[in-house]
Structures are given as C-alpha cells and as structure tokens.
CSV table of C-alpha atoms in Angstrom, one decimal:
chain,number,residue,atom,x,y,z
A,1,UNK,CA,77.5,-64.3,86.1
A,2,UNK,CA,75.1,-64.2,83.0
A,3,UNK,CA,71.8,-65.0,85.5
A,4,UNK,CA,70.0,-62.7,82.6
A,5,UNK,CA,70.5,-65.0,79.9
A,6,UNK,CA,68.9,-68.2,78.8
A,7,UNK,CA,70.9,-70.2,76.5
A,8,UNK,CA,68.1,-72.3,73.9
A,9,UNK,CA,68.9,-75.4,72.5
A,10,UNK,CA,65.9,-77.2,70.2
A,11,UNK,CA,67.5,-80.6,70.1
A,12,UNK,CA,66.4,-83.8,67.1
A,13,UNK,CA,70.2,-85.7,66.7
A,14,UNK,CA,70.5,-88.7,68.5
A,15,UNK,CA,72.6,-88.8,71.5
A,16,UNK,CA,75.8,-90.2,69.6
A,17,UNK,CA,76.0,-87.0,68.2
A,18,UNK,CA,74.6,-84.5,70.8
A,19,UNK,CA,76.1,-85.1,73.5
A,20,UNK,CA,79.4,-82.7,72.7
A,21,UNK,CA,77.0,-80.1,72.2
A,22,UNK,CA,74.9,-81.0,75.5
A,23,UNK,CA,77.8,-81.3,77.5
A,24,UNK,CA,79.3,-77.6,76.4
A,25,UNK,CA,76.2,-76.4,77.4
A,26,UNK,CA,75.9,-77.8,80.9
A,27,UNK,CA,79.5,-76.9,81.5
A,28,UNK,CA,79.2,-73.2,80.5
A,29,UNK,CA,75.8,-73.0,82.2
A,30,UNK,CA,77.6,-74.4,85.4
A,31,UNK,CA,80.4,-71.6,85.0
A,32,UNK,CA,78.4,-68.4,83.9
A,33,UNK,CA,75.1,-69.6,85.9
A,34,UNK,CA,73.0,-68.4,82.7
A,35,UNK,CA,69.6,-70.5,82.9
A,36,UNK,CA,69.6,-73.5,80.1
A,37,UNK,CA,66.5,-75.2,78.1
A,38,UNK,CA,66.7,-78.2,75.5
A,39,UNK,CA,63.6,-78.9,73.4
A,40,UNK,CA,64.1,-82.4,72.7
A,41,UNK,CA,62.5,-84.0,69.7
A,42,UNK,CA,65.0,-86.8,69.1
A,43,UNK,CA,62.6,-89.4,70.5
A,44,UNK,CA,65.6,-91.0,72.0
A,45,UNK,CA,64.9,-92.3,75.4
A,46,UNK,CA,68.6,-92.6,76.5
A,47,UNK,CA,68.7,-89.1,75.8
A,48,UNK,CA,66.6,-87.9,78.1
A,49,UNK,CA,67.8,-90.2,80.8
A,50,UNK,CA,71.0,-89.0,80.8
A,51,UNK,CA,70.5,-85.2,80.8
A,52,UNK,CA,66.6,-84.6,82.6
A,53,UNK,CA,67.3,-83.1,85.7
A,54,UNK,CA,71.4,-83.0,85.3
A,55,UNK,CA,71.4,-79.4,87.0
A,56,UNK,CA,69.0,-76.8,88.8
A,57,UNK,CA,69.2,-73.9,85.9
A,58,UNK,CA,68.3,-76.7,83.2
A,59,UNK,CA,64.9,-77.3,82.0
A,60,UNK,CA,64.7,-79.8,79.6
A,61,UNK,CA,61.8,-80.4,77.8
A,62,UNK,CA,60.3,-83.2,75.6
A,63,UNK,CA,58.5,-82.1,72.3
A,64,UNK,CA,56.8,-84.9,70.3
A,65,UNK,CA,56.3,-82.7,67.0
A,66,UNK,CA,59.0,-83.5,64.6
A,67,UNK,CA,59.0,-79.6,63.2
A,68,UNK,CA,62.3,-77.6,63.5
A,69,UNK,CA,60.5,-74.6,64.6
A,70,UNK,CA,57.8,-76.0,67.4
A,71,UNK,CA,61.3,-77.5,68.8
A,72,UNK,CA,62.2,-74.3,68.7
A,73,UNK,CA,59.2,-72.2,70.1
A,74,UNK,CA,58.9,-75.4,72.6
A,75,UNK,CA,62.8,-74.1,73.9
A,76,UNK,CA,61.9,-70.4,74.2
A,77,UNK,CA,58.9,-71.0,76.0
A,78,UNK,CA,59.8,-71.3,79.3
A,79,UNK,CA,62.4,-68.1,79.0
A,80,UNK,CA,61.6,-65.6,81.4
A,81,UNK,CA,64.9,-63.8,81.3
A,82,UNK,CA,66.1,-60.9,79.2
A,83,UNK,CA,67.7,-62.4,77.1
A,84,UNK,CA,68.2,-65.7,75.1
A,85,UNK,CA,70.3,-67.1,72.7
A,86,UNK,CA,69.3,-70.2,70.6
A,87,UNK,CA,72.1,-72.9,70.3
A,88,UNK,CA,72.4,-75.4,67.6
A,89,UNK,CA,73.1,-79.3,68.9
A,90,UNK,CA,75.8,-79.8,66.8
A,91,UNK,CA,77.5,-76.8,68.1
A,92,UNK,CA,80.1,-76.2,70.7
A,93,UNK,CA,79.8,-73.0,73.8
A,94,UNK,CA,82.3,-72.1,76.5
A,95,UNK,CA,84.0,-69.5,78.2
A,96,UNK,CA,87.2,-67.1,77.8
A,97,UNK,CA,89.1,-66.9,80.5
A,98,UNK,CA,91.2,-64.6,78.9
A,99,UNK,CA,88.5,-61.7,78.5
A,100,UNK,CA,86.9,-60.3,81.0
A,101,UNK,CA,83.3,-61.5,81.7
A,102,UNK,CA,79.9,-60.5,79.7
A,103,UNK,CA,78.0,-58.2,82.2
A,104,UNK,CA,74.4,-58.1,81.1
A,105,UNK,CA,73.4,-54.8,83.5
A,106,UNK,CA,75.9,-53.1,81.5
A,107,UNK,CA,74.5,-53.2,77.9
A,108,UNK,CA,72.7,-50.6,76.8
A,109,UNK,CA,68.8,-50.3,76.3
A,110,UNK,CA,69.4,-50.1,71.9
A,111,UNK,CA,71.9,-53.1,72.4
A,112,UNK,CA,70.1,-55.8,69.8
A,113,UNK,CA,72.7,-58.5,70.0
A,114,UNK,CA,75.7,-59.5,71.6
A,115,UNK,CA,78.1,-61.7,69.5
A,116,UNK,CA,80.2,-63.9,70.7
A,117,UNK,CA,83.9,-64.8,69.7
A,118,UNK,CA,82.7,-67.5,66.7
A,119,UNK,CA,84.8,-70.2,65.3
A,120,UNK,CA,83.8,-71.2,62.2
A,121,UNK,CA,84.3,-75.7,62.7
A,122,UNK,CA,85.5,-77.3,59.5
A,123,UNK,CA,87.1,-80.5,58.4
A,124,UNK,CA,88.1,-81.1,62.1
A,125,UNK,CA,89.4,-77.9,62.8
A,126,UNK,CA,88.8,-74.4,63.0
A,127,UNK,CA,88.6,-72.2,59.6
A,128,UNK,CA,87.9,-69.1,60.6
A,129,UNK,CA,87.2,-66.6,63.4
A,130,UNK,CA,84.3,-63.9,63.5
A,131,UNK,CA,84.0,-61.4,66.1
A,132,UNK,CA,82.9,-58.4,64.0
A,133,UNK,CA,80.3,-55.9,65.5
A,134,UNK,CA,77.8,-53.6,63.8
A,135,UNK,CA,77.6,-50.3,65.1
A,136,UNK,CA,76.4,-48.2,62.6
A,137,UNK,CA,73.8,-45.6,63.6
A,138,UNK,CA,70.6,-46.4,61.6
A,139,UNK,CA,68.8,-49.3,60.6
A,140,UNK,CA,69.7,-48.7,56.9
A,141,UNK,CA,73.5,-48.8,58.1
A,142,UNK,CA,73.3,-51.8,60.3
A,143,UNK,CA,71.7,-53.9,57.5
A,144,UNK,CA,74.0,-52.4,55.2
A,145,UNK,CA,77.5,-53.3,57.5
A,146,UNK,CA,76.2,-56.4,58.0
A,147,UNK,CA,75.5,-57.2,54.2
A,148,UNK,CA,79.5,-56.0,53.7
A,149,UNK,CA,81.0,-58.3,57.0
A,150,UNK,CA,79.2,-61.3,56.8
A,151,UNK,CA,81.7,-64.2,55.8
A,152,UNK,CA,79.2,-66.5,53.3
A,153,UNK,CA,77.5,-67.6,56.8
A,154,UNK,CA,74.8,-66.8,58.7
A,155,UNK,CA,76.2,-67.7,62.4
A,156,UNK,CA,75.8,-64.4,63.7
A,157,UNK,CA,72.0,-66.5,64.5
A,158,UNK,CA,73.6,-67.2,67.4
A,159,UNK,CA,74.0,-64.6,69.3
A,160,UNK,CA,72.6,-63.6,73.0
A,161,UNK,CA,69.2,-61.2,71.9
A,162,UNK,CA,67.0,-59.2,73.7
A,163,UNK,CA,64.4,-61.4,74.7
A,164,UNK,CA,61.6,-58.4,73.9
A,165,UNK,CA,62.5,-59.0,70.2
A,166,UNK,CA,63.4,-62.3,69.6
A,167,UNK,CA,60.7,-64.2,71.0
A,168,UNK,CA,57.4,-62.5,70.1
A,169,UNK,CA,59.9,-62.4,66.5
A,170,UNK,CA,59.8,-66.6,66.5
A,171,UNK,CA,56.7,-66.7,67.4
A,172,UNK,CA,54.8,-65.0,64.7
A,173,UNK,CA,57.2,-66.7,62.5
A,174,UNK,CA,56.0,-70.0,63.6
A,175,UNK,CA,52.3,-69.2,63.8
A,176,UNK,CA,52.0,-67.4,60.4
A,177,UNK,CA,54.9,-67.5,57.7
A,178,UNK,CA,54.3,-69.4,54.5
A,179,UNK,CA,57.0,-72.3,54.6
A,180,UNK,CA,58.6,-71.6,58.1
A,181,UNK,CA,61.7,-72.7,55.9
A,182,UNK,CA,65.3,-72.8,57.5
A,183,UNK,CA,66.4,-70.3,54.2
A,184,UNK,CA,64.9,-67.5,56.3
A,185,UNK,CA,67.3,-67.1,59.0
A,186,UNK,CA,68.9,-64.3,56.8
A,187,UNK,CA,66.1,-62.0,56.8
A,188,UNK,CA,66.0,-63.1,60.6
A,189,UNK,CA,69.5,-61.5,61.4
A,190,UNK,CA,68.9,-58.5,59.2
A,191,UNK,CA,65.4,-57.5,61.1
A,192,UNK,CA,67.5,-58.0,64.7
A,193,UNK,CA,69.7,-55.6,63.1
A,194,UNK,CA,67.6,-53.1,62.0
A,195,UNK,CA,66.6,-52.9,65.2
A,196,UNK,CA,69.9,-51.7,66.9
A,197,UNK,CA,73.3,-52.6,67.1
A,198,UNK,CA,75.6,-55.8,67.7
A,199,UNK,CA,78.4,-55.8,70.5
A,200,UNK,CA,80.7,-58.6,70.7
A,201,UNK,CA,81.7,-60.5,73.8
A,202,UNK,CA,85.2,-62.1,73.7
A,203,UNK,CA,84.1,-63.9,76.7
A,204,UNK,CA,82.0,-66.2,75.5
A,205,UNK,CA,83.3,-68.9,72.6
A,206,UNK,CA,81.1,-70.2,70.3
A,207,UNK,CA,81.8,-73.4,67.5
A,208,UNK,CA,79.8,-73.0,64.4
A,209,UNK,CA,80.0,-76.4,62.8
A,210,UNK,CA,79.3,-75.7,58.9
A,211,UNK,CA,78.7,-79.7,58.3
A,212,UNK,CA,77.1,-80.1,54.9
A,213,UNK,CA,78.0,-76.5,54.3
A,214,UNK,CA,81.6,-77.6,54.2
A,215,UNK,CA,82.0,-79.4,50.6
A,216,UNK,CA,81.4,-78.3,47.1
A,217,UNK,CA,79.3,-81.6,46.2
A,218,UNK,CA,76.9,-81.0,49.2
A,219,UNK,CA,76.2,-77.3,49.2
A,220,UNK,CA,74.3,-77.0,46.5
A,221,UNK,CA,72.2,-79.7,47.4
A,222,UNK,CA,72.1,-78.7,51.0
A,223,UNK,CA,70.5,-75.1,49.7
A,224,UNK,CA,68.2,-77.0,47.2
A,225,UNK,CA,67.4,-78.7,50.6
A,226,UNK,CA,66.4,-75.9,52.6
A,227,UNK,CA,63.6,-75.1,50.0
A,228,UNK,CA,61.8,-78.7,49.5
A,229,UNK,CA,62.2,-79.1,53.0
A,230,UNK,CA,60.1,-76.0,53.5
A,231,UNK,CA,57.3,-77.3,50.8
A,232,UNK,CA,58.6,-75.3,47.6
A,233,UNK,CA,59.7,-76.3,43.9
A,234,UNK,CA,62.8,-77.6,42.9
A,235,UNK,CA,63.6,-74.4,41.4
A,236,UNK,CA,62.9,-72.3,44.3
A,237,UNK,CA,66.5,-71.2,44.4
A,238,UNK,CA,66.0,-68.9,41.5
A,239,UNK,CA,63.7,-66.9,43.9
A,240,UNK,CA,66.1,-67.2,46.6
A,241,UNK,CA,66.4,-63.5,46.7
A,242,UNK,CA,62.6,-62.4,45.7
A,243,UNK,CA,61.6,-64.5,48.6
A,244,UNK,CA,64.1,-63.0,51.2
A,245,UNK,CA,63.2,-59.5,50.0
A,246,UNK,CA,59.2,-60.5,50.7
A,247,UNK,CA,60.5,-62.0,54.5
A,248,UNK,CA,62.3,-59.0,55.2
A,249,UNK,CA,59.8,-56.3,54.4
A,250,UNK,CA,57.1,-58.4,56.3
A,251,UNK,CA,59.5,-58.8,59.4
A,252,UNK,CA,60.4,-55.2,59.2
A,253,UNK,CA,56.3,-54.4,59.7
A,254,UNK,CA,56.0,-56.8,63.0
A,255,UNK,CA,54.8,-54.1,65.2
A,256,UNK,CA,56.5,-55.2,68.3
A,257,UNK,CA,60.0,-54.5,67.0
A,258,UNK,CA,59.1,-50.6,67.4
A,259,UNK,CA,60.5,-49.3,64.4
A,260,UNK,CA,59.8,-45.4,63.7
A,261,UNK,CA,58.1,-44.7,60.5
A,262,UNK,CA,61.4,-43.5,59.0
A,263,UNK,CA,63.8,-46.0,59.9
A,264,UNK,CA,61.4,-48.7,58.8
A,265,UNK,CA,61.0,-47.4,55.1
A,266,UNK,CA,64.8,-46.6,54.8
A,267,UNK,CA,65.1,-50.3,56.2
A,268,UNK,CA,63.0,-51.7,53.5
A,269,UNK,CA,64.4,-49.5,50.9
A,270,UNK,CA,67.5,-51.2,52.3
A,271,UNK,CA,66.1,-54.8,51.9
A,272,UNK,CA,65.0,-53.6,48.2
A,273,UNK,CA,68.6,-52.1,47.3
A,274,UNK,CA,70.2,-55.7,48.8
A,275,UNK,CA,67.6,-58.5,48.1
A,276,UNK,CA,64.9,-57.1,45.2
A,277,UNK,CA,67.6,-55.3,43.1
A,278,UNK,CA,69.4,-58.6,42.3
A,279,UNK,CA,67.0,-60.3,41.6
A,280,UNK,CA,65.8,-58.4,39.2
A,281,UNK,CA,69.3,-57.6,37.5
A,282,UNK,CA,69.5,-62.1,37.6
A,283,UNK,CA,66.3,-62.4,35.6
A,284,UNK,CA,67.4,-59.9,33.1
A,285,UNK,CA,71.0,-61.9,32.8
A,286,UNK,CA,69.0,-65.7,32.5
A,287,UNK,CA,65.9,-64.8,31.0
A,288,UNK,CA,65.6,-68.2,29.6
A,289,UNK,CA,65.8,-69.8,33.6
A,290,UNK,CA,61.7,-67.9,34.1
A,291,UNK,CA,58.2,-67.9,32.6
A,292,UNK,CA,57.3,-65.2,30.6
A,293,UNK,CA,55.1,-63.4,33.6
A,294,UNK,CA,58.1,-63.6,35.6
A,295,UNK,CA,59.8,-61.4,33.2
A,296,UNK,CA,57.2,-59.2,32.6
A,297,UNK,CA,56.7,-58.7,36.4
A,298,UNK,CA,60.6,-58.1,36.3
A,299,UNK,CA,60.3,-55.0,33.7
A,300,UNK,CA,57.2,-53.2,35.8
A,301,UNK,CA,59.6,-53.6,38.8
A,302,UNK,CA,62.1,-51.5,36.9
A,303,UNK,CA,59.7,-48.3,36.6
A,304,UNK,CA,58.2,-48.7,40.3
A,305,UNK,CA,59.6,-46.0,42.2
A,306,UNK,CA,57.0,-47.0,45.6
A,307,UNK,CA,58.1,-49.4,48.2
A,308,UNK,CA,54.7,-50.6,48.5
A,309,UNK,CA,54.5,-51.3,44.8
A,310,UNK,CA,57.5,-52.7,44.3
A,311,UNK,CA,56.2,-55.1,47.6
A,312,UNK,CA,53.1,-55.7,45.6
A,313,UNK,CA,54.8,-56.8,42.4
A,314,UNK,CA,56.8,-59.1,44.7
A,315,UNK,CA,53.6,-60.6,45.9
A,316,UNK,CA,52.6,-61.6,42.3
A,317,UNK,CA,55.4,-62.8,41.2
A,318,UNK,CA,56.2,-65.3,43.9
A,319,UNK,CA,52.9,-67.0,42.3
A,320,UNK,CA,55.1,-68.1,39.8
A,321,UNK,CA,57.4,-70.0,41.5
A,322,UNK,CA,54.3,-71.6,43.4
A,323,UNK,CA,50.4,-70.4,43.0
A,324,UNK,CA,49.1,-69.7,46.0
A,325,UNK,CA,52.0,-68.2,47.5
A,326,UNK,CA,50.8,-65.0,47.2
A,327,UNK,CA,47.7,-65.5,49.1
A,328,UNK,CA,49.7,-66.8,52.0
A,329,UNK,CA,52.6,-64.2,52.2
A,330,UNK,CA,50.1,-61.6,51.9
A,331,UNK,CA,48.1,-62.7,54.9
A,332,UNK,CA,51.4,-63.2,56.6
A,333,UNK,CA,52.4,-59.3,56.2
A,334,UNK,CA,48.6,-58.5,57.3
A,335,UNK,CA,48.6,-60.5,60.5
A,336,UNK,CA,52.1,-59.2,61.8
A,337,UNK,CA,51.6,-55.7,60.8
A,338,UNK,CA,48.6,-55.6,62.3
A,339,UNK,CA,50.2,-56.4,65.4
C-alpha cells in the first residue's frame, strides 16, 4: 500500500481527452490506496460531474485561474502525506504486478526521488523505456549522472518526491520566479537531485506522452512556445542555457532544501560547468546571433574565476534578452535565499 503518497494531477484538457489519464489514476489509486488530488481548471462542467466524489482518497478540486502553476500549487495544497508525485493529464499510471510493491517505510531519510518504470508514448506506441537511477554520492555527482542519463526528456518530473522538498520548492517558484515558465522544469529535477539520490520502483508504470515533442516540424516551435508563453522574446532560445544556469543557482540557495555550504557551491559550480559554460562557448561560435554587450558580458565571463561573479555577470546579461530581467531574477534569488 502507498498510504504515504499523494499522486497530483493539475488538470486544463477537456474531458475528451482526460479521461484516459483520470481513469489510470483512479484505478491505481484504488489498487495502491495512495491518496489522489486533481486541480481542475478546464472549466468543463461534465468534467467535474463525472469524477467529484468518484472515490474516498480523491479530492478533486476546482481552480478558476487559468495559470499552469496555481493549477498546480492548487493540487499540492491539500497534500498532507510524505510524499507526492505530480501527474500530467495526458499521461497514463498503473501498477506492475510483476515487481514487488513500492514500500514507502523502507526508503531511506536522503532518498530525493523514487522513479518509476517510464515509457516514453510516441506515435501510438511505446518508444522507449527509462528506469535509470542516480546514486552517486554528492550533489556535484547526482547533477552530473543525471546530465549523462537523461534521454533528450525531462520525465524523470514525474517521479514520487519527498514532500519536505517539493512543495515549499513549487511554492516559492510560484510566488516569486520571473516567468514561472514551463522551460524550467530542468533546473527543477537537477535541484531535487542535488539534494540526494533517485531510486527506481519497477512497481509502478508510468506513460510519458511526448505529444508535440514527437515531430521535427513541431519541436522547435513547441520550445519557442515554452518561452512566449512564459512572457519572453522570440529569441529567448538563445539564452536557453544562461537562463537555466540563473534558475539553478537561485534554486540551489532555497534554504529549506538544507544544502551544506560545500555541497551547495560544488553544486553551482556544477550548474556553471553544465549550463553557463555552453553558453558562453555558443556566443563565441554565433557571435553575429547577440548585441554587442552580450558579447562583451561573454568575454568578462571568461576571466571570472568567482561563482558569485560569474552569477552577477549572468544577472546583467539576461537584461539583454529582456530589460528588466535582471531586477526580477535578482529579487527572486534574495527572497528564496533568505529563506
């Protein structure tokens, strides 16, 4: 029984094309007797009809902001177990009967994640399989595995977390981050990992449905996407990686994740070395693709030995993709380290 675990779904499609995921939840949350929440935004009254009420672990909730994260801070709000797992609603979850069942009680106290056995959906079928744990022993190592195993897509998101880390993680997300954009969810996985290790649980099956992610002709518009969505330029793309190395040294900082001193700077030298580092060696290949003070910028980062200063110069130069930005990742990094 997984009566530890609250399974998370923040919920907009319309019932046509929910209801697989829905009804994979209630049938696994009827099996494993995990607790269930859906955050429903859809604004579809047959919807709600259907699934209010359809079992005794299930909250379902009704959220009238049309924002993909207060759907999602609406889900984990009632969560009082500990731990959760969020669950996308055009994704598929069951059980293994062939493995032997997920026991909570037994994971250890460092345990960040547990993983389950993820099929990667395709074209109407399934492409790929990932059931990969990171073990290392530090911070540095976890990021660093994890930059080396993941497959091109972030569904390790899904995963059962410690509740302790996750939640008071979203939240401050929510409350303070510059775009709240869905292009974060990187740095997300990264910070859970710094923060210990990822089992996996053959137990538990979980369908990853890449939709848009699937065809060449959509995927670059699909990224291009996650960036406008989030309120930033057309080109925002070419900061992809400036702007995932400023998330992950502010989400390293949060105070609650409890990060020694030591661990945290390797960890941001980590998120330097993986994130900063490219993007410095991609301005100096397309010079032509920036402004002249990104490029400038660019060259002091390639003399700044200080983590801090090389954070600073990131600072500035994310006014150049859009001014302001600064300002407003610079208070985010002061209200979360702050605690």
């Amino acid at each position: 029984m997984l009566n530890e675990l609250t399974v998370c779904m923040p919920t907009r499609r319309p019932i046509e094309t929910a209801a697989a995921s829905i009804e994979s939840l209630l049938r696994f949350g009827a099996e494993t007797g995990c607790r269930m929440v859906i955050s429903d935004n859809s604004g579809d009254p047959e919807k709600r009809r259907r699934y209010e009420g359809r079992a005794p672990n299930l909250t379902y909730l009704v959220q009238a902001d049309d924002d993909a994260a207060e759907n999602l801070i609406n889900a984990l709000s009632p969560v009082q177990t500990r731990f959760v797992m969020p669950m996308g609603d055009d994704d598929l979850i069951a059980t293994r009967p062939c493995a032997p069942p997920l026991d909570l009680s037994t994971v250890g106290a460092g345990v960040a994640l547990i993983r389950p056995h993820t099929e990667i959906w395709a074209l109407d079928a399934v492409q790929s399989v990932s059931t990969f744990s990171i073990d290392g022993a530090t911070a540095q190592a976890r990021m660093l595995e994890y930059a080396r195993k993941a497959p091109g897509n972030n569904s390790l998101f899904y995963s059962i977390m410690r509740s302790d880390l996750f939640i008071p993680f979203i939240r401050q997300f929510a409350a303070a981050h510059p775009t709240r954009g869905a292009y974060c969810d990187w740095a997300v996985m990264f910070t859970m990992l710094a923060c210990g290790p990822a089992l996996h649980a053959p137990s538990i099956a979980y369908r990853y449905d890449l939709g848009r992610w699937t065809f060449a002709d959509t995927v670059e518009e699909t990224k291009r996407s996650l960036f406008t969505a989030a309120g930033l330029p057309d080109n925002a793309e070419d900061f992809s990686a400036l702007l995932t190395f400023l998330d992950l040294f502010t989400f390293l900082s949060m105070q609650h994740l409890h990060l020694a001193a030591e661990e945290q700077h390797h960890a941001m030298g980590t998120a330097a070395q993986l994130y900063l580092a490219p993007f410095v060696e991609t301005v100096r290949k397309m010079p032509d693709t920036y402004d002249e003070t990104t490029r400038y910028l660019v060259d002091l980062m390639g003399d700044e030995q200080d983590l801090h200063g090389l954070f600073a110069l990131a600072l500035i130069t994310a006014d150049c993709l859009q001014p302001g930005l600064r300002a407003r990742y610079l208070a985010f990094y002061q209200t979360v380290s702050a605690g």
